[in-house]
mmCIF file of C-alpha atoms in Angstrom:
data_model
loop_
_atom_site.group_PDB
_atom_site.id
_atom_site.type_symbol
_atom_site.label_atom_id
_atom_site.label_comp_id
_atom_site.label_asym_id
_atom_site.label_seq_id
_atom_site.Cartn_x
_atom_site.Cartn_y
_atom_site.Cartn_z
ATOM 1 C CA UNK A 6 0.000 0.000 0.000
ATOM 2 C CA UNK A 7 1.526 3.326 -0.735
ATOM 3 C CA UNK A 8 2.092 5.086 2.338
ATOM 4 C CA UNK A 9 0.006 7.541 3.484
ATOM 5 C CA UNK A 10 0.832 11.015 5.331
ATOM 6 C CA UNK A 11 -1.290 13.838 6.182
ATOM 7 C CA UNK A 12 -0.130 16.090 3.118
ATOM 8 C CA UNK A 13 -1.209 13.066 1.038
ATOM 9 C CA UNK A 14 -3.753 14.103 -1.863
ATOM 10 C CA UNK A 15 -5.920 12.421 -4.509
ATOM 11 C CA UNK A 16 -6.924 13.521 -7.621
ATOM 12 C CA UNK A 17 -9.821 14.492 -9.180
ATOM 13 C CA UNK A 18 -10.942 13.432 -12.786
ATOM 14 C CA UNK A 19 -10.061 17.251 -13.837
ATOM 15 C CA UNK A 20 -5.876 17.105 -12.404
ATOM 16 C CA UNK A 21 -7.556 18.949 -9.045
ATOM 17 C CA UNK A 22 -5.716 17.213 -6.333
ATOM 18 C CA UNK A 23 -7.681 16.999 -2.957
ATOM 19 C CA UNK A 24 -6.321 16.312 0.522
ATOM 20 C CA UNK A 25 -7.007 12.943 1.847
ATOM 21 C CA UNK A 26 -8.060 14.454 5.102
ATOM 22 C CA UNK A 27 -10.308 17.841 6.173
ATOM 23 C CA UNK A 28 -11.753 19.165 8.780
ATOM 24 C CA UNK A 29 -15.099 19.089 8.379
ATOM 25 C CA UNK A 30 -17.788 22.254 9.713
ATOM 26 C CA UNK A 31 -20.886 22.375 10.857
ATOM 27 C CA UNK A 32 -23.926 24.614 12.224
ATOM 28 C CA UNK A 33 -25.495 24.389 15.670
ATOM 29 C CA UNK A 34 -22.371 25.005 17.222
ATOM 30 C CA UNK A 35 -20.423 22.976 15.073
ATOM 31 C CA UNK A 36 -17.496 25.914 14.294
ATOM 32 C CA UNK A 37 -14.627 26.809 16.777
ATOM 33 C CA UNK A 38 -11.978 29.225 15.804
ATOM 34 C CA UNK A 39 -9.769 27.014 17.969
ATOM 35 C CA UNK A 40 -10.487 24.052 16.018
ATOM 36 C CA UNK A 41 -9.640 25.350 12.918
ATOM 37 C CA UNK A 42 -6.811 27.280 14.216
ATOM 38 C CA UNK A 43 -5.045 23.965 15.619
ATOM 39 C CA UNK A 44 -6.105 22.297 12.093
ATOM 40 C CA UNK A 45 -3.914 24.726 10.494
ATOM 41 C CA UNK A 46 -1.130 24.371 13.044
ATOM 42 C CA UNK A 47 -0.825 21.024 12.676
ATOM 43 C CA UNK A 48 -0.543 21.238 8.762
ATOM 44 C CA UNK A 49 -4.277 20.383 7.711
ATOM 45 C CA UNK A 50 -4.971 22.052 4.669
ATOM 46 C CA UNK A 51 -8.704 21.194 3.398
ATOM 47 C CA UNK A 52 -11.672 22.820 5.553
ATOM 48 C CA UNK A 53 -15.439 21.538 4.394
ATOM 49 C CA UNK A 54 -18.498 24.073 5.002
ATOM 50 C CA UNK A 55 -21.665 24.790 3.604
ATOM 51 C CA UNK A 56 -24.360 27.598 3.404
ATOM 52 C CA UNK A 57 -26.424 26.116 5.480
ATOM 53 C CA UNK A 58 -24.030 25.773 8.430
ATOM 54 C CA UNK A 59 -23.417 30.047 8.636
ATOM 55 C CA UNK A 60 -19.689 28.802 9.517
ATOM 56 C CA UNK A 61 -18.660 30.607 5.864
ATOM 57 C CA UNK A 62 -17.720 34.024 7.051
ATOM 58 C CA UNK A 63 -15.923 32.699 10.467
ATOM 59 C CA UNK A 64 -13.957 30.016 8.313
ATOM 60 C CA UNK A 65 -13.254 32.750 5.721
ATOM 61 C CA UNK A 66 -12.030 35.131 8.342
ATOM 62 C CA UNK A 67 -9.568 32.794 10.346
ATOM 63 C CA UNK A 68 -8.262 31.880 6.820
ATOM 64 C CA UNK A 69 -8.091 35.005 5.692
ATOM 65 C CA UNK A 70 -5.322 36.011 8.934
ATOM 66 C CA UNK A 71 -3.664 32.411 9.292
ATOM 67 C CA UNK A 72 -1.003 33.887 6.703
ATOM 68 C CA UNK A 73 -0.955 30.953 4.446
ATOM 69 C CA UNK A 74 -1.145 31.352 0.701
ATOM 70 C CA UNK A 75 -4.762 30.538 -0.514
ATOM 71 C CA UNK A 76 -3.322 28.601 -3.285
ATOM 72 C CA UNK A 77 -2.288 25.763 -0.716
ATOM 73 C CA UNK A 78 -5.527 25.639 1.179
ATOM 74 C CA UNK A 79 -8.571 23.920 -0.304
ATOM 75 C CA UNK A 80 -11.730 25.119 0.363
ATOM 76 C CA UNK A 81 -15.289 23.088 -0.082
ATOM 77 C CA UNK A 82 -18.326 24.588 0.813
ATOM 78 C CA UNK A 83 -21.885 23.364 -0.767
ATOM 79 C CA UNK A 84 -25.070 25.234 -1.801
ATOM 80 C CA UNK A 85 -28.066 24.811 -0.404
ATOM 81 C CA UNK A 86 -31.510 23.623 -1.616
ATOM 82 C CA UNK A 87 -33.129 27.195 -0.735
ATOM 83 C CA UNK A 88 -30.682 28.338 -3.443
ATOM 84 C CA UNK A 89 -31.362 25.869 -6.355
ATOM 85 C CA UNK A 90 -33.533 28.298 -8.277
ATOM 86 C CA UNK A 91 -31.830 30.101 -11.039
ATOM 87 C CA UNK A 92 -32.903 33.449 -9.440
ATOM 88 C CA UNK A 93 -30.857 32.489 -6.298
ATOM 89 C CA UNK A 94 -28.179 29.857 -7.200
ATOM 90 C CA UNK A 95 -25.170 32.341 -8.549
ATOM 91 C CA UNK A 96 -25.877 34.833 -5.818
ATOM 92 C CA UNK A 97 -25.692 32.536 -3.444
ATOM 93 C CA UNK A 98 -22.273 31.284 -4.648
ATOM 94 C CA UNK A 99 -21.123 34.611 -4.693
ATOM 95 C CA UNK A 100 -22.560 35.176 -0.776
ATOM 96 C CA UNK A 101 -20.292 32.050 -0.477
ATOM 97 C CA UNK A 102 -17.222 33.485 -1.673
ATOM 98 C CA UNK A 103 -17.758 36.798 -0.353
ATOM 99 C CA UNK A 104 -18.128 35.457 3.077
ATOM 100 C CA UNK A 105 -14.752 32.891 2.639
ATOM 101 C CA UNK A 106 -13.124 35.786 1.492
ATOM 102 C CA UNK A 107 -11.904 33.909 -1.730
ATOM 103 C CA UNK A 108 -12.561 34.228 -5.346
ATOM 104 C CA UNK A 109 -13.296 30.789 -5.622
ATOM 105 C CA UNK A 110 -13.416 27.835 -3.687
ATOM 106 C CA UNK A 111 -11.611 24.183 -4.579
ATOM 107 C CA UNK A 112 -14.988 22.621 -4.439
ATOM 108 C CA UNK A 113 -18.603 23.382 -4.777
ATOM 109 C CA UNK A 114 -20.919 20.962 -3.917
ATOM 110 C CA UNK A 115 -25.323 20.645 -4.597
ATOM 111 C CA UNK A 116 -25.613 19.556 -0.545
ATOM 112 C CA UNK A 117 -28.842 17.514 -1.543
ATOM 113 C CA UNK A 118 -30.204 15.736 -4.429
ATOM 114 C CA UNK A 119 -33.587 16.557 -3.704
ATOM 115 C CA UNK A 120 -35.546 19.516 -5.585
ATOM 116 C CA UNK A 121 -39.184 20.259 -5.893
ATOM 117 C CA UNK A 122 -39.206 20.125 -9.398
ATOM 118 C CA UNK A 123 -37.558 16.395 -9.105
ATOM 119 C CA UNK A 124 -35.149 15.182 -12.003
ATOM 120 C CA UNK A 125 -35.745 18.141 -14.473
ATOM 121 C CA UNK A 126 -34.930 20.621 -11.178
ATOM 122 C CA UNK A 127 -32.369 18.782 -10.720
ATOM 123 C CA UNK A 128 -30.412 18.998 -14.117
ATOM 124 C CA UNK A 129 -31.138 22.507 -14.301
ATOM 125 C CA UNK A 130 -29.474 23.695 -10.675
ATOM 126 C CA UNK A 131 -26.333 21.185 -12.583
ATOM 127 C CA UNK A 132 -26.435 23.816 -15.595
ATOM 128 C CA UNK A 133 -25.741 26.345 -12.799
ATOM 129 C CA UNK A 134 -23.048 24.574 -11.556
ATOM 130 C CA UNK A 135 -21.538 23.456 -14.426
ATOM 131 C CA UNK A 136 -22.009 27.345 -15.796
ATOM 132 C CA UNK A 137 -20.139 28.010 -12.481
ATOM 133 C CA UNK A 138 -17.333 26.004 -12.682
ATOM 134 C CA UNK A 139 -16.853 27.270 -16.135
ATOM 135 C CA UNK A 140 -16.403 31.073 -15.183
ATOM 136 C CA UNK A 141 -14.011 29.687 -12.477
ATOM 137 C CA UNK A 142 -15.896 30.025 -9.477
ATOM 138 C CA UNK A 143 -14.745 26.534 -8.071
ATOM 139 C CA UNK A 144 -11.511 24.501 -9.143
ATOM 140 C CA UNK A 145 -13.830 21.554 -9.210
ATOM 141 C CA UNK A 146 -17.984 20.749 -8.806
ATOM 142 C CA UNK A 147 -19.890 17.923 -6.948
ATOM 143 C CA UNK A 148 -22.642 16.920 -5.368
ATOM 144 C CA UNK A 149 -23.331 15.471 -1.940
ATOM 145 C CA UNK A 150 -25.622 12.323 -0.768
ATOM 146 C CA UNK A 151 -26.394 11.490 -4.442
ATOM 147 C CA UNK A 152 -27.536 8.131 -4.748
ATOM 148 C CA UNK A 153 -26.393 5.811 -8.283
ATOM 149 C CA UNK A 154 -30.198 6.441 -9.956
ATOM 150 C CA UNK A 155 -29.434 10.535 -9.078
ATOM 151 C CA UNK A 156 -26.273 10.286 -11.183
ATOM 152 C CA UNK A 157 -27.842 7.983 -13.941
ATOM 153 C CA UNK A 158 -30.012 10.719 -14.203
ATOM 154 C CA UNK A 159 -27.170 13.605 -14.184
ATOM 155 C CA UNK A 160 -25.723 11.785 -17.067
ATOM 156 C CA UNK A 161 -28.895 12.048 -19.821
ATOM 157 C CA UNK A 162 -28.320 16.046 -19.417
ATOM 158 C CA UNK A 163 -24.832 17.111 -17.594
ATOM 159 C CA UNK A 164 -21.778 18.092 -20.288
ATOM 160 C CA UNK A 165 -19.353 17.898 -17.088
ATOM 161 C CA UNK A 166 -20.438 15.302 -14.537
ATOM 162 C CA UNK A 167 -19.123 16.159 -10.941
ATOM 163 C CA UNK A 168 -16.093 15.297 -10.144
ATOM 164 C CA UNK A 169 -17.280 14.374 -6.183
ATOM 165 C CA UNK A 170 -19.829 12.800 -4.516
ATOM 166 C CA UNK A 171 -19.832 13.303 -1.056
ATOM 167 C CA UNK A 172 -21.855 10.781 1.030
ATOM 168 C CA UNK A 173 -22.150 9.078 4.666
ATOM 169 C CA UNK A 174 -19.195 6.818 5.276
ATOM 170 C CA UNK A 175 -18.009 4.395 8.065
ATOM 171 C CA UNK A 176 -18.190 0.809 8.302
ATOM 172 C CA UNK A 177 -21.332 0.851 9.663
ATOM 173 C CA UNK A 178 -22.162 2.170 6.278
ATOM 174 C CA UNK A 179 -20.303 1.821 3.378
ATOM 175 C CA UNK A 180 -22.423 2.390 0.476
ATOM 176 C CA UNK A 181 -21.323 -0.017 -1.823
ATOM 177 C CA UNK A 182 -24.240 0.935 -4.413
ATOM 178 C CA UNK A 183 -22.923 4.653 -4.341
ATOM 179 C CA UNK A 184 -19.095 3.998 -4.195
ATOM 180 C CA UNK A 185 -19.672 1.545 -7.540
ATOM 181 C CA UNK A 186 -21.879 4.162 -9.094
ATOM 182 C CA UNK A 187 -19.244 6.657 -8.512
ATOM 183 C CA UNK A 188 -16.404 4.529 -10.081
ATOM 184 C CA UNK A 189 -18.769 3.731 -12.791
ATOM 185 C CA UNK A 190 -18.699 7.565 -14.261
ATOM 186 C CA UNK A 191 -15.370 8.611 -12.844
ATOM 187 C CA UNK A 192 -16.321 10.380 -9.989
ATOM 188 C CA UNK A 193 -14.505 10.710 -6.609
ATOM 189 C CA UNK A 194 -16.722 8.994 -3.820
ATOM 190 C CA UNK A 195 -15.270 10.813 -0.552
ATOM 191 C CA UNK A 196 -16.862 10.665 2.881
ATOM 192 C CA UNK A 197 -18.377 12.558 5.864
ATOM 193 C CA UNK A 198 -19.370 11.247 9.043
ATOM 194 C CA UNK A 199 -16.668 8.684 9.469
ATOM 195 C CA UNK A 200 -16.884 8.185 12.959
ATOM 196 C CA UNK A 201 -21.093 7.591 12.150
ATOM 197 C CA UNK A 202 -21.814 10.188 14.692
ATOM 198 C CA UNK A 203 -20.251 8.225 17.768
ATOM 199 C CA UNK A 204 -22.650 4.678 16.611
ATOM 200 C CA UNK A 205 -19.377 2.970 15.744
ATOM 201 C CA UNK A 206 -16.760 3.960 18.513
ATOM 202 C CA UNK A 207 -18.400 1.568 21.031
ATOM 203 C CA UNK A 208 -18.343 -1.478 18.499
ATOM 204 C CA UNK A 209 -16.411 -4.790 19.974
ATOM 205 C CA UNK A 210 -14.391 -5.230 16.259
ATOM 206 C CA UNK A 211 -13.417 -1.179 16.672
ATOM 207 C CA UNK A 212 -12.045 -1.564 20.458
ATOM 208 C CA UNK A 213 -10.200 -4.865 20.017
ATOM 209 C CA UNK A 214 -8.516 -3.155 16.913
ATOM 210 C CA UNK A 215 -7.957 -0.119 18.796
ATOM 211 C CA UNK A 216 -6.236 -1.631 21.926
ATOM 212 C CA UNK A 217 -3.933 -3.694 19.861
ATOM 213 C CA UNK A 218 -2.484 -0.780 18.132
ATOM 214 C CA UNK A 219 -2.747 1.285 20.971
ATOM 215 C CA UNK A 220 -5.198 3.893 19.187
ATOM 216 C CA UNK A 221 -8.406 5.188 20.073
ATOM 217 C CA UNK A 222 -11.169 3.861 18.074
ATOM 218 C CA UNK A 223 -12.084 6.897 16.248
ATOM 219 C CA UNK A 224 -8.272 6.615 14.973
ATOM 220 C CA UNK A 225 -9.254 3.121 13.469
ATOM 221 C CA UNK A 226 -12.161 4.278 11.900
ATOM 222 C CA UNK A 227 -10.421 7.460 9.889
ATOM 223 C CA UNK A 228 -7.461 4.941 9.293
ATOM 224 C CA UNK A 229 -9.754 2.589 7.980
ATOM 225 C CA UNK A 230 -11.422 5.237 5.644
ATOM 226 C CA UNK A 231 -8.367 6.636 4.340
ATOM 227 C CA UNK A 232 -6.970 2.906 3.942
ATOM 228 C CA UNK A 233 -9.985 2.387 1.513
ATOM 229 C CA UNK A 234 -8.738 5.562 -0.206
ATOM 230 C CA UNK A 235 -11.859 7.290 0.571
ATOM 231 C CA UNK A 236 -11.357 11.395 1.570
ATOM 232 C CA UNK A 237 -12.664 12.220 4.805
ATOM 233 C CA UNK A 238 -13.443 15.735 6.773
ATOM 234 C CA UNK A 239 -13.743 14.699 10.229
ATOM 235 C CA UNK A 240 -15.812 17.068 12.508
ATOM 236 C CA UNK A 241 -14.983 18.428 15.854
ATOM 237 C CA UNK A 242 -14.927 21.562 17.448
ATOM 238 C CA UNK A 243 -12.873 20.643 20.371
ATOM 239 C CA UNK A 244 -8.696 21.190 19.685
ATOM 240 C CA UNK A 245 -7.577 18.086 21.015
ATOM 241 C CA UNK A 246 -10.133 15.908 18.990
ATOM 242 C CA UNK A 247 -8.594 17.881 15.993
ATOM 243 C CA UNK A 248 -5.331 16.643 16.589
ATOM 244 C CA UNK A 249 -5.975 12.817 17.779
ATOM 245 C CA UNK A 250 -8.382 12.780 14.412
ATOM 246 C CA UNK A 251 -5.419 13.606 12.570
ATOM 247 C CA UNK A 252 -2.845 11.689 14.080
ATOM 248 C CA UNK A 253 -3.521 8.227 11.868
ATOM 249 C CA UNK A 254 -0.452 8.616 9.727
ATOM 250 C CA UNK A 255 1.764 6.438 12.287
ATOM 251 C CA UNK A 256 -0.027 2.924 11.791
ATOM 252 C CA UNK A 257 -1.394 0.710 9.310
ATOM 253 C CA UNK A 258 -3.873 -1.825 9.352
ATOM 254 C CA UNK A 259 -3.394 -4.796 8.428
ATOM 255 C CA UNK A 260 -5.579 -6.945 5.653
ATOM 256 C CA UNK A 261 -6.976 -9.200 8.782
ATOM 257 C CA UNK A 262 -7.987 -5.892 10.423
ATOM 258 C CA UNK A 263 -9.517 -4.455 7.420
ATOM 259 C CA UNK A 264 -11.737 -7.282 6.288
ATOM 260 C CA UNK A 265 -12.928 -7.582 10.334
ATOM 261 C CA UNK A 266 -13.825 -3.496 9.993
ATOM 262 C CA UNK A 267 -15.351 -4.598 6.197
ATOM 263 C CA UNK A 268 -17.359 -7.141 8.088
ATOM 264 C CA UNK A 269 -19.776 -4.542 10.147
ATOM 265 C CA UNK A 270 -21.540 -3.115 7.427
ATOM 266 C CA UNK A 271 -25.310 -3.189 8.149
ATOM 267 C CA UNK A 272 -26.722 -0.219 6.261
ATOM 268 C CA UNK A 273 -27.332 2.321 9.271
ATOM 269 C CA UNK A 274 -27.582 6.188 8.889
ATOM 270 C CA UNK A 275 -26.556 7.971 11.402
ATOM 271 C CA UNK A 276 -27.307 11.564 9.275
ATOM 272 C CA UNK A 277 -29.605 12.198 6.307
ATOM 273 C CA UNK A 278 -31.092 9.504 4.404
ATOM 274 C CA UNK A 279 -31.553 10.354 0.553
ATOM 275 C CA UNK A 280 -33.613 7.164 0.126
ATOM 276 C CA UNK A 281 -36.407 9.058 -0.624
ATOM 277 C CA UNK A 282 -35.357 11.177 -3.170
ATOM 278 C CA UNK A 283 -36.774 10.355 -6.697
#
C-alpha cells in the first residue's frame, strides 16, 4: 500500500488534487476558531463548510489572517436547496465566496439531491453549476448524498459530470451501491461522518482493533477510511479531537484488520437519508 501522510492528496478526474483528510464544519455550534486554528497548526490544509451551516464568514475570516497562501488551502463549501432556483443559485455562490473571502473555492458541492421540481430541477441547478465552474468560481464541482439512480439521471443532461460525490461513510455504512456508481462515471466517492456520529466507537471489532495498536477507536475508523482511499473531513470543534483525528499517519492496518472493519456493514444512517429522493 503506498504510504500515506497527512499532506497526502488524490486527484480528481479534472488534475484537481484533494487532501485525503479535512476538517469538516458544521452549524449548531459545530465551528470553533480554535479548532480550525489547531487544524492549520498542525498542517491540515482542506476545511469543508456549507451555506447552510453560517460557519462561511468565520472560516473565511480565520483563513483570511492564518497567513498561508490561498493557493495551498482547499476550500469546499456546498449550496443549499433554498438556493437551487436560477434566481438564487449564482448569488448565493457569490454570498459564499464573499463570506470565505476567496474568489473561488476548490470545491462546490449541490448539498442535496432533492428539488421540488424532481429530475428536471435537478439537471437545471447542474447547468448552474456546471455554468459556475466554467467562469471559475470553483476549481472543481460535486454533489453530496447522491444516490447511483441521481447520477444515472445527471448523465442524460450534464456536459461535465461532478467530479465528487460526497456521502455518509463508516463501516457501519459503506455504500457499496454509491461507491460503484461513482467509479462507474469517474467520480470521486469521498466521505463525511466517518466516525457515524459516535454509533461505531463503542463497536467490539473497533475496540479490540484499537487496543492492539494502541489507538483510540475513532483513529481506526479514519485509518480505515483513508486505507480504503476514501477522503474524509472529520468534525470536531474541540482542539484536542482535531489533533488525535489527525494523528492516523503512524499505523497501518493490516488486511486481517480491514476485512474484520469490512465485516460490520449493516446499512445504518446515522445523518440524512436520501432514500427518498426520486
Amino acid at each position: 500500500m503506498t504510504s500515506l501522510a497527512l499532506s497526502s492528496v488524490v486527484s480528481l478526474r479534472n488534475g484537481v488534487d484533494m487532501p485525503l483528510i479535512g476538517l469538516g464544519l458544521s452549524h449548531n455550534g459545530g465551528y470553533s476558531d480554535d479548532a480550525v486554528a489547531t487544524a492549520l497548526k498542525i498542517g491540515i490544509r482542506h476545511f469543508d463548510t456549507a451555506q447552510r451551516y453560517g460557519s462561511e464568514p468565520h472560516l473565511g475570516r480565520i483563513l483570511a489572517e492564518c497567513g498561508i497562501p490561498r493557493n495551498e488551502l482547499f476550500i469546499t463549501t456546498k449550496v443549499w436547496r433554498d438556493n437551487y432556483d436560477e434566481d438564487r443559485f449564482t448569488s448565493s455562490v457569490h454570498q459564499s465566496l464573499a463570506a470565505l473571502k476567496t474568489e473561488y473555492v476548490d470545491l462546490l458541492l449541490l448539498h442535496w439531491p432533492g428539488h421540488r421540481d424532481g429530475q428536471h430541477g435537478r439537471s437545471a441547478v447542474w447547468k448552474l453549476m456546471e455554468q459556475a465552474y466554467a467562469q471559475g468560481l470553483a476549481k472543481a464541482i460535486g454533489v453530496s448524498n447522491f444516490l447511483p439512480a441521481h447520477l444515472d439521471q445527471l448523465q442524460k443532461t450534464a456536459k461535465v459530470m461532478p467530479h465528487v460525490n460526497q456521502c455518509e461513510y463508516n463501516p457501519l455504512q459503506q455504500s457499496p451501491a454509491i461507491t460503484a456508481a461513482c467509479q462507474a462515471h469517474g467520480i470521486l466517492f469521498t466521505g463525511y461522518c466517518p466516525l457515524a456520529k459516535g454509533h461505531a466507537l463503542t463497536q467490539e471489532i473497533i475496540q479490540d482493533i484499537a487496543a492492539q495498536k494502541k489507538k483510540t477507536a475513532a483513529q481506526i475508523l479514519i485509518r480505515w477510511c483513508l486505507q480504503k482511499g476514501v477522503p474524509v473531513i472529520p468534525k470536531s470543534i474541540k482542539p484536542p479531537r482535531v489533533a488525535e483525528n489527525a494523528d492516523v499517519f503512524d499505523f497501518e492496518l493490516d488486511g486481517r484488520d480491514m476485512q474484520s472493519l469490512d465485516t460490520l456493514h449493516c446499512d445504518f444512517r446515522a445523518t440524512w437519508d436520501p432514500t427518498g429522493v426520486l
